[in-house]
CSV table of N, CA, C and O in Angstrom, one decimal:
chain,number,residue,atom,x,y,z
A,24,MET,N,91.9,89.5,118.9
A,24,MET,CA,91.1,87.5,118.6
A,24,MET,C,92.6,86.5,118.1
A,24,MET,O,93.7,86.7,117.1
A,25,ASN,N,92.1,85.3,118.5
A,25,ASN,CA,92.7,84.1,118.5
A,25,ASN,C,93.0,83.3,117.7
A,25,ASN,O,91.6,82.6,117.1
A,26,ILE,N,93.2,83.7,116.2
A,26,ILE,CA,92.8,82.7,114.8
A,26,ILE,C,94.0,81.6,114.9
A,26,ILE,O,95.2,81.8,114.9
A,27,THR,N,93.4,81.2,114.1
A,27,THR,CA,94.2,79.9,114.0
A,27,THR,C,94.0,79.5,112.5
A,27,THR,O,93.5,79.8,112.2
A,28,TRP,N,95.4,78.6,112.1
A,28,TRP,CA,94.9,78.1,110.4
A,28,TRP,C,94.3,77.7,110.0
A,28,TRP,O,94.0,78.3,108.8
A,29,LYS,N,93.0,76.5,111.2
A,29,LYS,CA,92.7,76.0,110.2
A,29,LYS,C,91.4,77.0,110.7
A,29,LYS,O,90.2,76.5,109.2
A,30,ASP,N,90.7,78.2,110.7
A,30,ASP,CA,90.1,79.2,110.7
A,30,ASP,C,89.9,80.0,109.3
A,30,ASP,O,89.4,80.3,108.6
A,31,ILE,N,91.4,80.1,109.3
A,31,ILE,CA,91.6,81.0,108.2
A,31,ILE,C,91.4,80.3,106.5
A,31,ILE,O,91.0,80.8,105.3
A,32,GLU,N,91.9,78.9,107.0
A,32,GLU,CA,91.8,77.6,105.8
A,32,GLU,C,90.3,77.2,106.1
A,32,GLU,O,89.3,77.8,104.1
A,33,ALA,N,89.5,77.6,106.8
A,33,ALA,CA,88.0,77.9,106.3
A,33,ALA,C,87.2,78.9,105.8
A,33,ALA,O,86.5,79.4,104.8
A,34,TYR,N,88.2,80.3,106.2
A,34,TYR,CA,87.7,81.4,104.8
A,34,TYR,C,88.2,81.5,104.0
A,34,TYR,O,86.6,82.1,103.2
A,35,LEU,N,89.2,80.8,103.2
A,35,LEU,CA,89.8,81.0,102.7
A,35,LEU,C,88.9,79.9,101.6
A,35,LEU,O,89.2,80.6,100.4
A,36,SER,N,87.9,79.2,101.8
A,36,SER,CA,87.8,77.9,101.2
A,36,SER,C,86.6,78.9,101.0
A,36,SER,O,86.4,78.9,99.7
A,37,GLU,N,85.8,79.9,102.1
A,37,GLU,CA,84.4,80.5,101.7
A,37,GLU,C,84.7,81.1,100.5
A,37,GLU,O,83.7,81.4,99.0
A,38,VAL,N,85.5,81.8,100.7
A,38,VAL,CA,85.9,82.9,99.5
A,38,VAL,C,86.0,82.6,98.1
A,38,VAL,O,86.1,83.0,97.4
A,39,LYS,N,86.6,81.1,98.5
A,39,LYS,CA,88.0,80.7,97.1
A,39,LYS,C,86.5,80.5,96.3
A,39,LYS,O,85.9,79.8,94.9
A,40,ASP,N,85.2,79.6,96.7
A,40,ASP,CA,83.9,78.9,96.5
A,40,ASP,C,83.5,80.3,96.2
A,40,ASP,O,83.0,80.3,94.8
A,41,ALA,N,82.9,82.1,96.5
A,41,ALA,CA,82.3,82.2,95.7
A,41,ALA,C,82.6,83.3,94.6
A,41,ALA,O,82.4,83.4,94.0
A,42,VAL,N,84.4,83.1,94.8
A,42,VAL,CA,85.1,83.8,93.9
A,42,VAL,C,84.9,83.2,92.9
A,42,VAL,O,85.0,83.8,91.2
A,43,GLY,N,85.6,81.6,92.7
A,43,GLY,CA,85.2,79.8,92.0
A,43,GLY,C,83.6,80.8,91.1
A,43,GLY,O,83.8,79.9,89.8
A,44,LYS,N,83.1,81.1,92.1
A,44,LYS,CA,81.5,81.1,91.0
A,44,LYS,C,81.1,82.8,90.3
A,44,LYS,O,79.8,83.4,90.4
A,45,ASP,N,82.0,83.8,90.6
A,45,ASP,CA,81.9,84.5,89.9
A,45,ASP,C,81.2,86.1,90.5
A,45,ASP,O,80.3,86.9,90.5
A,46,ARG,N,81.1,85.5,92.4
A,46,ARG,CA,80.1,86.1,93.2
A,46,ARG,C,81.4,86.9,94.1
A,46,ARG,O,81.3,86.8,95.8
A,47,TYR,N,82.0,87.5,93.8
A,47,TYR,CA,82.9,88.7,94.1
A,47,TYR,C,82.7,89.9,93.1
A,47,TYR,O,82.7,90.5,91.8
A,48,ARG,N,83.8,90.7,93.8
A,48,ARG,CA,84.5,92.0,93.0
A,48,ARG,C,85.6,92.8,94.0
A,48,ARG,O,85.0,92.7,94.9
A,49,ILE,N,85.5,93.2,93.1
A,49,ILE,CA,86.7,94.2,93.2
A,49,ILE,C,86.6,95.4,93.5
A,49,ILE,O,86.1,96.3,92.5
A,50,ALA,N,86.7,96.1,94.2
A,50,ALA,CA,86.2,97.5,94.5
A,50,ALA,C,86.9,98.8,93.9
A,50,ALA,O,88.6,98.4,94.3
A,51,ARG,N,86.7,99.6,93.2
A,51,ARG,CA,87.3,100.3,92.2
A,51,ARG,C,86.3,101.3,91.3
A,51,ARG,O,85.7,102.0,90.9
A,52,ASN,N,85.9,102.2,92.9
A,52,ASN,CA,85.7,103.4,93.2
A,52,ASN,C,86.8,104.8,93.5
A,52,ASN,O,87.6,104.5,93.9
A,53,SER,N,86.0,105.7,93.3
A,53,SER,CA,87.0,106.8,93.6
A,53,SER,C,87.5,107.0,95.3
A,53,SER,O,88.7,107.3,95.3
A,54,ARG,N,86.9,106.3,96.2
A,54,ARG,CA,87.9,105.5,97.7
A,54,ARG,C,89.2,104.9,97.1
A,54,ARG,O,89.1,104.4,98.3
A,55,ARG,N,88.7,104.1,96.1
A,55,ARG,CA,90.0,102.6,96.1
A,55,ARG,C,90.7,103.2,94.1
A,55,ARG,O,91.0,102.5,93.9
A,56,GLN,N,91.5,104.3,95.3
A,56,GLN,CA,92.4,104.3,93.8
A,56,GLN,C,93.6,103.9,93.8
A,56,GLN,O,94.2,103.7,92.5
A,57,ASP,N,93.9,103.3,94.7
A,57,ASP,CA,94.9,102.5,94.9
A,57,ASP,C,95.3,101.0,93.5
A,57,ASP,O,95.6,100.4,93.3
A,58,ASN,N,93.5,100.7,94.0
A,58,ASN,CA,93.0,99.5,93.8
A,58,ASN,C,93.2,99.9,91.9
A,58,ASN,O,93.8,99.3,91.0
A,59,ILE,N,92.9,100.9,91.5
A,59,ILE,CA,93.3,101.6,89.9
A,59,ILE,C,94.1,101.5,89.4
A,59,ILE,O,94.4,101.2,88.4
A,60,ASP,N,95.1,101.8,90.3
A,60,ASP,CA,96.3,102.0,90.0
A,60,ASP,C,97.0,100.5,89.7
A,60,ASP,O,98.3,101.4,89.0
A,61,LEU,N,96.4,99.5,90.6
A,61,LEU,CA,97.3,98.9,90.1
A,61,LEU,C,97.2,98.1,88.4
A,61,LEU,O,97.5,97.8,88.3
A,62,PHE,N,96.0,98.5,88.3
A,62,PHE,CA,95.2,97.7,86.9
A,62,PHE,C,96.0,98.5,86.0
A,62,PHE,O,95.8,98.1,84.8
A,63,LEU,N,96.2,100.4,86.2
A,63,LEU,CA,96.7,101.0,85.7
A,63,LEU,C,98.1,100.3,85.2
A,63,LEU,O,98.5,100.8,84.5
A,64,ASP,N,99.5,100.5,86.5
A,64,ASP,CA,100.6,100.3,86.9
A,64,ASP,C,101.5,98.6,85.5
A,64,ASP,O,102.3,98.6,85.3
A,65,TYR,N,99.7,97.9,86.3
A,65,TYR,CA,101.1,96.3,85.5
A,65,TYR,C,99.7,96.0,85.3
A,65,TYR,O,98.2,95.9,84.8
A,66,VAL,N,100.4,94.9,84.1
A,66,VAL,CA,99.3,94.4,83.4
A,66,VAL,C,98.2,93.5,84.4
A,66,VAL,O,98.8,92.0,84.4
A,67,VAL,N,97.2,93.7,84.7
A,67,VAL,CA,96.6,92.9,85.5
A,67,VAL,C,95.1,92.8,84.8
A,67,VAL,O,94.2,94.0,84.5
A,68,ASN,N,94.1,91.6,84.9
A,68,ASN,CA,93.3,91.9,84.3
A,68,ASN,C,92.4,90.9,85.0
A,68,ASN,O,93.1,90.3,86.2
A,69,GLU,N,91.3,90.8,84.9
A,69,GLU,CA,89.8,90.0,86.0
A,69,GLU,C,90.4,88.7,85.8
A,69,GLU,O,90.6,87.8,87.3
A,70,ALA,N,90.6,88.2,85.0
A,70,ALA,CA,91.4,86.6,84.6
A,70,ALA,C,92.2,86.6,86.1
A,70,ALA,O,92.9,85.3,86.7
A,71,ARG,N,93.6,87.4,85.5
A,71,ARG,CA,94.4,87.3,86.5
A,71,ARG,C,94.6,88.0,87.6
A,71,ARG,O,95.2,87.4,89.3
A,72,ALA,N,93.7,88.7,87.9
A,72,ALA,CA,93.7,88.9,89.1
A,72,ALA,C,92.4,88.2,90.2
A,72,ALA,O,92.7,88.1,91.7
A,73,LYS,N,92.1,87.0,89.7
A,73,LYS,CA,90.5,86.2,90.9
A,73,LYS,C,91.7,84.8,90.7
A,73,LYS,O,92.0,84.3,91.5
A,74,GLU,N,92.9,84.6,89.2
A,74,GLU,CA,94.0,83.9,90.1
A,74,GLU,C,95.0,83.7,90.9
A,74,GLU,O,94.9,83.2,91.9
A,75,ILE,N,94.8,85.2,91.2
A,75,ILE,CA,95.9,85.9,92.3
A,75,ILE,C,94.8,85.9,93.8
A,75,ILE,O,95.2,84.7,95.2
A,76,LEU,N,93.6,85.3,94.0
A,76,LEU,CA,92.9,85.8,94.3
A,76,LEU,C,92.4,84.5,94.9
A,76,LEU,O,92.4,83.9,95.7
A,77,LEU,N,92.4,82.8,94.1
A,77,LEU,CA,92.5,82.1,94.3
A,77,LEU,C,93.6,80.9,95.0
A,77,LEU,O,93.9,80.3,95.5
A,78,SER,N,94.7,81.4,94.4
A,78,SER,CA,95.9,81.1,94.8
A,78,SER,C,96.5,82.2,96.4
A,78,SER,O,97.3,81.4,97.5
A,79,LEU,N,95.4,81.8,97.0
A,79,LEU,CA,95.6,82.9,99.0
A,79,LEU,C,95.7,81.5,99.3
A,79,LEU,O,94.7,80.6,99.0
A,80,GLU,N,96.3,81.8,100.2
A,80,GLU,CA,96.8,80.9,101.5
A,80,GLU,C,97.1,81.1,102.7
A,80,GLU,O,96.9,82.4,103.3
A,81,PRO,N,96.3,79.9,103.9
A,81,PRO,CA,96.9,80.7,105.3
A,81,PRO,C,97.9,81.6,105.5
A,81,PRO,O,98.0,82.3,105.8
A,82,ALA,N,99.1,80.9,105.2
A,82,ALA,CA,100.7,81.6,104.7
A,82,ALA,C,100.5,83.1,104.9
A,82,ALA,O,101.0,83.5,105.2
A,83,ASP,N,99.1,83.4,103.6
A,83,ASP,CA,99.2,84.9,103.3
A,83,ASP,C,98.7,86.0,104.3
A,83,ASP,O,98.9,86.8,103.9
A,84,PHE,N,97.4,85.4,105.5
A,84,PHE,CA,97.1,86.2,106.2
A,84,PHE,C,97.9,87.3,106.6
A,84,PHE,O,99.3,85.9,107.4
A,85,SER,N,97.4,88.0,107.7
A,85,SER,CA,98.0,89.5,107.9
A,85,SER,C,97.0,89.0,110.0
A,85,SER,O,97.9,89.9,110.6
A,86,ALA,N,96.5,89.7,108.8
A,86,ALA,CA,95.3,90.2,110.6
A,86,ALA,C,93.5,90.0,110.0
A,86,ALA,O,93.7,90.6,108.8
A,87,VAL,N,93.3,90.8,110.9
A,87,VAL,CA,91.4,90.8,110.9
A,87,VAL,C,91.3,92.4,111.4
A,87,VAL,O,91.2,92.9,112.7
A,88,LEU,N,90.3,93.5,111.0
A,88,LEU,CA,90.0,94.0,111.7
A,88,LEU,C,88.8,95.0,111.1
A,88,LEU,O,87.6,93.8,110.6
A,89,GLN,N,88.3,95.3,112.5
A,89,GLN,CA,86.6,96.0,112.3
A,89,GLN,C,86.1,96.4,111.3
A,89,GLN,O,87.2,98.2,110.8
A,90,ASN,N,85.4,96.7,110.3
A,90,ASN,CA,84.8,97.2,109.5
A,90,ASN,C,84.3,98.4,110.2
A,90,ASN,O,84.2,98.8,111.1
A,91,GLU,N,85.2,99.8,110.1
A,91,GLU,CA,84.6,100.7,110.2
A,91,GLU,C,83.8,102.0,110.2
A,91,GLU,O,83.2,102.9,110.8
A,92,HIS,N,83.0,101.1,109.4
A,92,HIS,CA,82.1,102.0,108.7
A,92,HIS,C,81.2,102.1,109.1
A,92,HIS,O,79.9,101.2,109.3
A,93,THR,N,80.6,102.4,109.2
A,93,THR,CA,78.9,103.4,110.5
A,93,THR,C,78.2,102.3,109.7
A,93,THR,O,77.8,102.1,108.5
A,94,GLY,N,77.7,101.2,110.1
A,94,GLY,CA,75.9,100.6,110.4
A,94,GLY,C,77.2,98.6,109.9
A,94,GLY,O,76.5,98.0,109.3
A,95,PHE,N,78.2,99.2,109.4
A,95,PHE,CA,78.7,97.8,109.3
A,95,PHE,C,79.8,97.3,110.0
A,95,PHE,O,80.5,96.5,110.7
A,96,GLU,N,79.7,97.7,111.6
A,96,GLU,CA,81.0,97.3,112.6
A,96,GLU,C,80.7,96.3,113.3
A,96,GLU,O,81.8,95.6,113.3
A,97,HIS,N,79.3,95.2,112.5
A,97,HIS,CA,80.0,93.6,113.0
A,97,HIS,C,80.7,93.3,112.1
A,97,HIS,O,80.8,91.7,112.2
A,98,GLU,N,81.2,93.6,110.8
A,98,GLU,CA,82.0,92.9,109.5
A,98,GLU,C,83.0,92.6,109.8
A,98,GLU,O,84.0,93.8,110.4
A,99,ARG,N,83.9,92.0,109.4
A,99,ARG,CA,85.6,91.6,109.9
A,99,ARG,C,85.8,91.3,108.5
A,99,ARG,O,85.3,90.8,107.6
A,100,LEU,N,87.0,92.5,108.8
A,100,LEU,CA,87.7,91.9,107.1
A,100,LEU,C,89.1,91.3,107.4
A,100,LEU,O,89.7,91.8,108.5
A,101,TYR,N,89.4,90.3,106.3
A,101,TYR,CA,90.5,89.9,106.4
A,101,TYR,C,92.1,90.4,105.9
A,101,TYR,O,91.3,90.3,104.6
A,102,VAL,N,93.1,90.7,106.0
A,102,VAL,CA,93.9,91.0,105.6
A,102,VAL,C,95.2,90.1,104.4
A,102,VAL,O,95.7,89.5,105.2
A,103,PHE,N,95.5,90.5,103.6
A,103,PHE,CA,96.3,88.9,103.5
A,103,PHE,C,97.1,89.7,102.7
A,103,PHE,O,96.9,90.7,102.1
A,104,GLY,N,98.5,89.3,102.3
A,104,GLY,CA,99.8,89.4,101.8
A,104,GLY,C,100.8,88.6,100.1
A,104,GLY,O,100.0,87.5,101.0
A,105,LYS,N,100.7,89.1,99.6
A,105,LYS,CA,100.8,88.3,98.1
A,105,LYS,C,101.8,89.4,97.4
A,105,LYS,O,101.3,89.7,96.7
A,106,ASP,N,102.8,87.8,97.5
A,106,ASP,CA,104.2,88.5,96.2
A,106,ASP,C,103.8,87.6,95.0
A,106,ASP,O,103.5,86.5,95.1
A,107,VAL,N,103.4,88.9,93.9
A,107,VAL,CA,103.2,88.4,92.9
A,107,VAL,C,103.8,89.2,91.5
A,107,VAL,O,104.1,89.9,91.7
A,108,SER,N,104.2,88.2,90.7
A,108,SER,CA,105.1,87.9,89.8
A,108,SER,C,104.0,89.4,88.4
A,108,SER,O,103.6,88.3,87.4
A,109,LEU,N,104.1,90.2,88.4
A,109,LEU,CA,103.9,91.6,87.5
A,109,LEU,C,103.9,92.0,86.1
A,109,LEU,O,105.3,92.7,86.4
A,110,LEU,N,103.7,91.6,85.3
A,110,LEU,CA,104.4,92.6,83.7
A,110,LEU,C,103.9,94.4,84.5
A,110,LEU,O,102.7,95.0,83.7
A,111,GLU,N,105.3,95.0,84.3
A,111,GLU,CA,104.9,96.1,84.4
A,111,GLU,C,104.1,97.7,83.4
A,111,GLU,O,104.6,96.5,81.8
A,112,ARG,N,103.1,97.8,82.9
A,112,ARG,CA,102.5,98.7,81.3
A,112,ARG,C,102.4,99.1,80.9
A,112,ARG,O,103.2,98.6,79.4
A,113,ASN,N,104.2,100.0,81.3
A,113,ASN,CA,104.9,100.7,80.9
A,113,ASN,C,106.7,100.4,80.4
A,113,ASN,O,107.5,101.0,80.8
A,114,GLY,N,106.5,98.9,80.6
A,114,GLY,CA,108.3,99.1,80.9
A,114,GLY,C,107.6,96.6,80.0
A,114,GLY,O,106.3,96.8,79.6
A,115,ALA,N,108.5,96.3,80.0
A,115,ALA,CA,109.2,94.9,79.4
A,115,ALA,C,109.2,94.1,79.9
A,115,ALA,O,109.9,93.2,79.4
A,116,GLU,N,109.7,94.7,81.5
A,116,GLU,CA,110.3,93.5,82.7
A,116,GLU,C,109.3,93.2,83.6
A,116,GLU,O,108.3,94.2,84.1
A,117,GLU,N,108.9,91.7,84.1
A,117,GLU,CA,108.5,92.1,85.1
A,117,GLU,C,109.1,91.5,86.5
A,117,GLU,O,109.6,92.0,86.2
A,118,THR,N,107.7,92.7,87.2
A,118,THR,CA,108.7,92.1,88.9
A,118,THR,C,107.3,92.0,89.8
A,118,THR,O,106.6,91.5,89.9
A,119,ILE,N,107.9,91.5,90.8
A,119,ILE,CA,107.7,91.0,92.8
A,119,ILE,C,107.0,92.4,93.1
A,119,ILE,O,107.7,93.0,93.0
A,120,VAL,N,105.8,92.0,92.6
A,120,VAL,CA,104.6,93.0,93.2
A,120,VAL,C,104.1,92.9,94.9
A,120,VAL,O,103.5,92.1,94.6
A,121,PRO,N,104.6,93.0,95.8
A,121,PRO,CA,103.0,93.2,97.6
A,121,PRO,C,102.5,93.3,97.2
A,121,PRO,O,102.3,94.6,97.0
A,122,LEU,N,101.1,92.6,97.3
A,122,LEU,CA,100.2,93.2,97.2
A,122,LEU,C,99.3,93.0,98.5
A,122,LEU,O,99.6,91.9,99.7
A,123,TYR,N,98.5,93.5,99.0
A,123,TYR,CA,97.9,94.3,100.4
A,123,TYR,C,96.1,93.3,99.4
A,123,TYR,O,95.6,94.3,98.6
A,124,ILE,N,95.9,93.0,100.4
A,124,ILE,CA,94.1,92.4,99.8
A,124,ILE,C,93.4,91.9,101.2
A,124,ILE,O,93.6,91.7,101.8
A,125,LYS,N,92.5,93.0,101.0
A,125,LYS,CA,91.5,93.2,102.1
A,125,LYS,C,90.3,92.5,101.9
A,125,LYS,O,90.1,92.9,100.5
A,126,ILE,N,89.8,92.0,102.8
A,126,ILE,CA,89.1,90.7,101.6
A,126,ILE,C,87.2,90.7,102.9
A,126,ILE,O,87.3,90.5,104.4
A,127,ASN,N,86.4,91.5,102.4
A,127,ASN,CA,85.1,90.7,103.2
A,127,ASN,C,84.2,89.7,103.0
A,127,ASN,O,83.6,90.2,101.1
A,128,ASN,N,84.3,89.4,103.4
A,128,ASN,CA,83.4,87.8,103.2
A,128,ASN,C,81.5,88.0,103.8
A,128,ASN,O,81.8,87.6,104.6
A,129,LEU,N,80.8,88.4,103.1
A,129,LEU,CA,79.2,89.5,103.3
A,129,LEU,C,78.7,87.9,103.7
A,129,LEU,O,79.3,86.9,103.4
A,130,GLU,N,77.7,87.7,104.2
A,130,GLU,CA,77.0,86.8,105.1
A,130,GLU,C,75.7,86.2,104.0
A,130,GLU,O,76.0,84.3,104.1
A,131,ASN,N,75.8,86.9,103.2
A,131,ASN,CA,75.3,86.0,102.1
A,131,ASN,C,76.6,85.0,100.8
A,131,ASN,O,75.1,85.2,100.4
A,132,GLY,N,77.3,85.2,101.0
A,132,GLY,CA,78.3,85.0,100.7
A,132,GLY,C,78.6,85.0,99.0
A,132,GLY,O,79.3,84.3,98.3
A,133,PHE,N,78.6,86.4,98.8
A,133,PHE,CA,79.1,87.0,98.4
A,133,PHE,C,80.6,87.8,98.7
A,133,PHE,O,80.7,88.7,100.0
A,134,VAL,N,81.3,88.1,98.0
A,134,VAL,CA,82.5,88.4,98.5
A,134,VAL,C,82.8,90.0,97.8
A,134,VAL,O,83.0,90.1,96.6
A,135,ILE,N,83.8,90.6,98.4
A,135,ILE,CA,83.6,91.9,98.2
A,135,ILE,C,85.4,92.3,98.6
A,135,ILE,O,85.6,92.1,100.2
A,136,VAL,N,85.9,92.8,97.5
A,136,VAL,CA,87.9,93.0,97.4
A,136,VAL,C,88.2,93.9,98.5
A,136,VAL,O,88.1,94.5,97.3
A,137,ILE,N,88.4,94.4,99.3
A,137,ILE,CA,87.8,96.1,99.5
A,137,ILE,C,89.2,96.6,99.0
A,137,ILE,O,89.0,97.8,98.1
A,138,SER,N,90.2,95.2,98.9
A,138,SER,CA,92.0,95.7,99.0
A,138,SER,C,92.3,95.3,97.7
A,138,SER,O,92.4,94.2,98.3
A,139,PHE,N,92.9,96.2,96.8
A,139,PHE,CA,93.6,95.5,96.3
A,139,PHE,C,94.9,96.1,95.8
A,139,PHE,O,94.7,96.9,94.1
A,140,HIS,N,95.5,95.9,96.1
A,140,HIS,CA,96.5,97.6,95.5
A,140,HIS,C,98.4,96.5,96.3
A,140,HIS,O,98.0,96.0,97.1
A,141,ARG,N,99.2,97.7,94.9
A,141,ARG,CA,100.3,97.1,95.9
A,141,ARG,C,100.8,98.2,97.6
A,141,ARG,O,99.8,99.3,97.9
A,142,GLN,N,101.3,97.0,98.6
A,142,GLN,CA,101.2,97.4,99.9
A,142,GLN,C,102.0,98.5,100.4
A,142,GLN,O,103.2,98.5,98.9
A,143,LYS,N,102.0,99.5,100.9
A,143,LYS,CA,101.8,100.7,101.0
A,143,LYS,C,103.3,100.4,102.3
A,143,LYS,O,104.3,100.7,102.6
A,144,HIS,N,103.7,99.5,103.4
A,144,HIS,CA,103.9,99.1,104.3
A,144,HIS,C,104.1,97.8,104.1
A,144,HIS,O,103.0,96.8,103.9
A,145,PRO,N,105.7,96.8,104.9
A,145,PRO,CA,105.4,95.7,105.1
A,145,PRO,C,104.3,94.5,105.1
A,145,PRO,O,104.1,95.8,107.1
A,146,LEU,N,104.0,93.9,105.2
A,146,LEU,CA,102.5,92.9,105.9
A,146,LEU,C,103.8,92.1,107.3
A,146,LEU,O,104.5,91.9,107.7
A,147,THR,N,103.0,91.8,108.7
A,147,THR,CA,103.5,91.4,109.7
A,147,THR,C,102.9,90.2,108.7
A,147,THR,O,101.5,89.8,109.0
A,148,TYR,N,103.3,88.5,109.0
A,148,TYR,CA,102.0,87.8,109.0
A,148,TYR,C,102.8,86.9,109.9
A,148,TYR,O,103.0,86.3,109.8
A,149,CYS,N,100.7,86.2,109.9
A,149,CYS,CA,100.6,85.4,111.2
A,149,CYS,C,101.4,83.3,111.3
A,149,CYS,O,101.3,83.0,112.1
A,150,PHE,N,101.9,83.4,110.5
A,150,PHE,CA,101.8,81.6,110.4
A,150,PHE,C,103.2,81.4,108.9
A,150,PHE,O,103.2,80.9,109.0
A,151,GLN,N,103.9,83.3,109.6
A,151,GLN,CA,105.0,83.0,109.1
A,151,GLN,C,106.0,83.0,109.9
A,151,GLN,O,106.4,83.6,110.8
């Protein structure tokens, strides 16, 4: 897939519009333990998570993945990485945490942040 900087700017514009209007959610169910762990390991509340999402830039873009869940194969999931400074919940210092952020911008204008957790592997960025 040939993605341009402008494509990602347009995608992020739609995502940020939805996030700004609170038309989004971060998945925190039994299959998303890594997302839950981020909120347990670091001082991250909804406002901080929203701030991080609104700070995404095209330079943070890594990849587009096809949704592999049955019935949703037509959906494209966009992967971003972002280094953010977070306070350790059980510590006294802030640390730079590389985040893995996978977003599904639904056709109805609602955004599901499927992944919002510490990176398990370094990402490759398209525009860096």
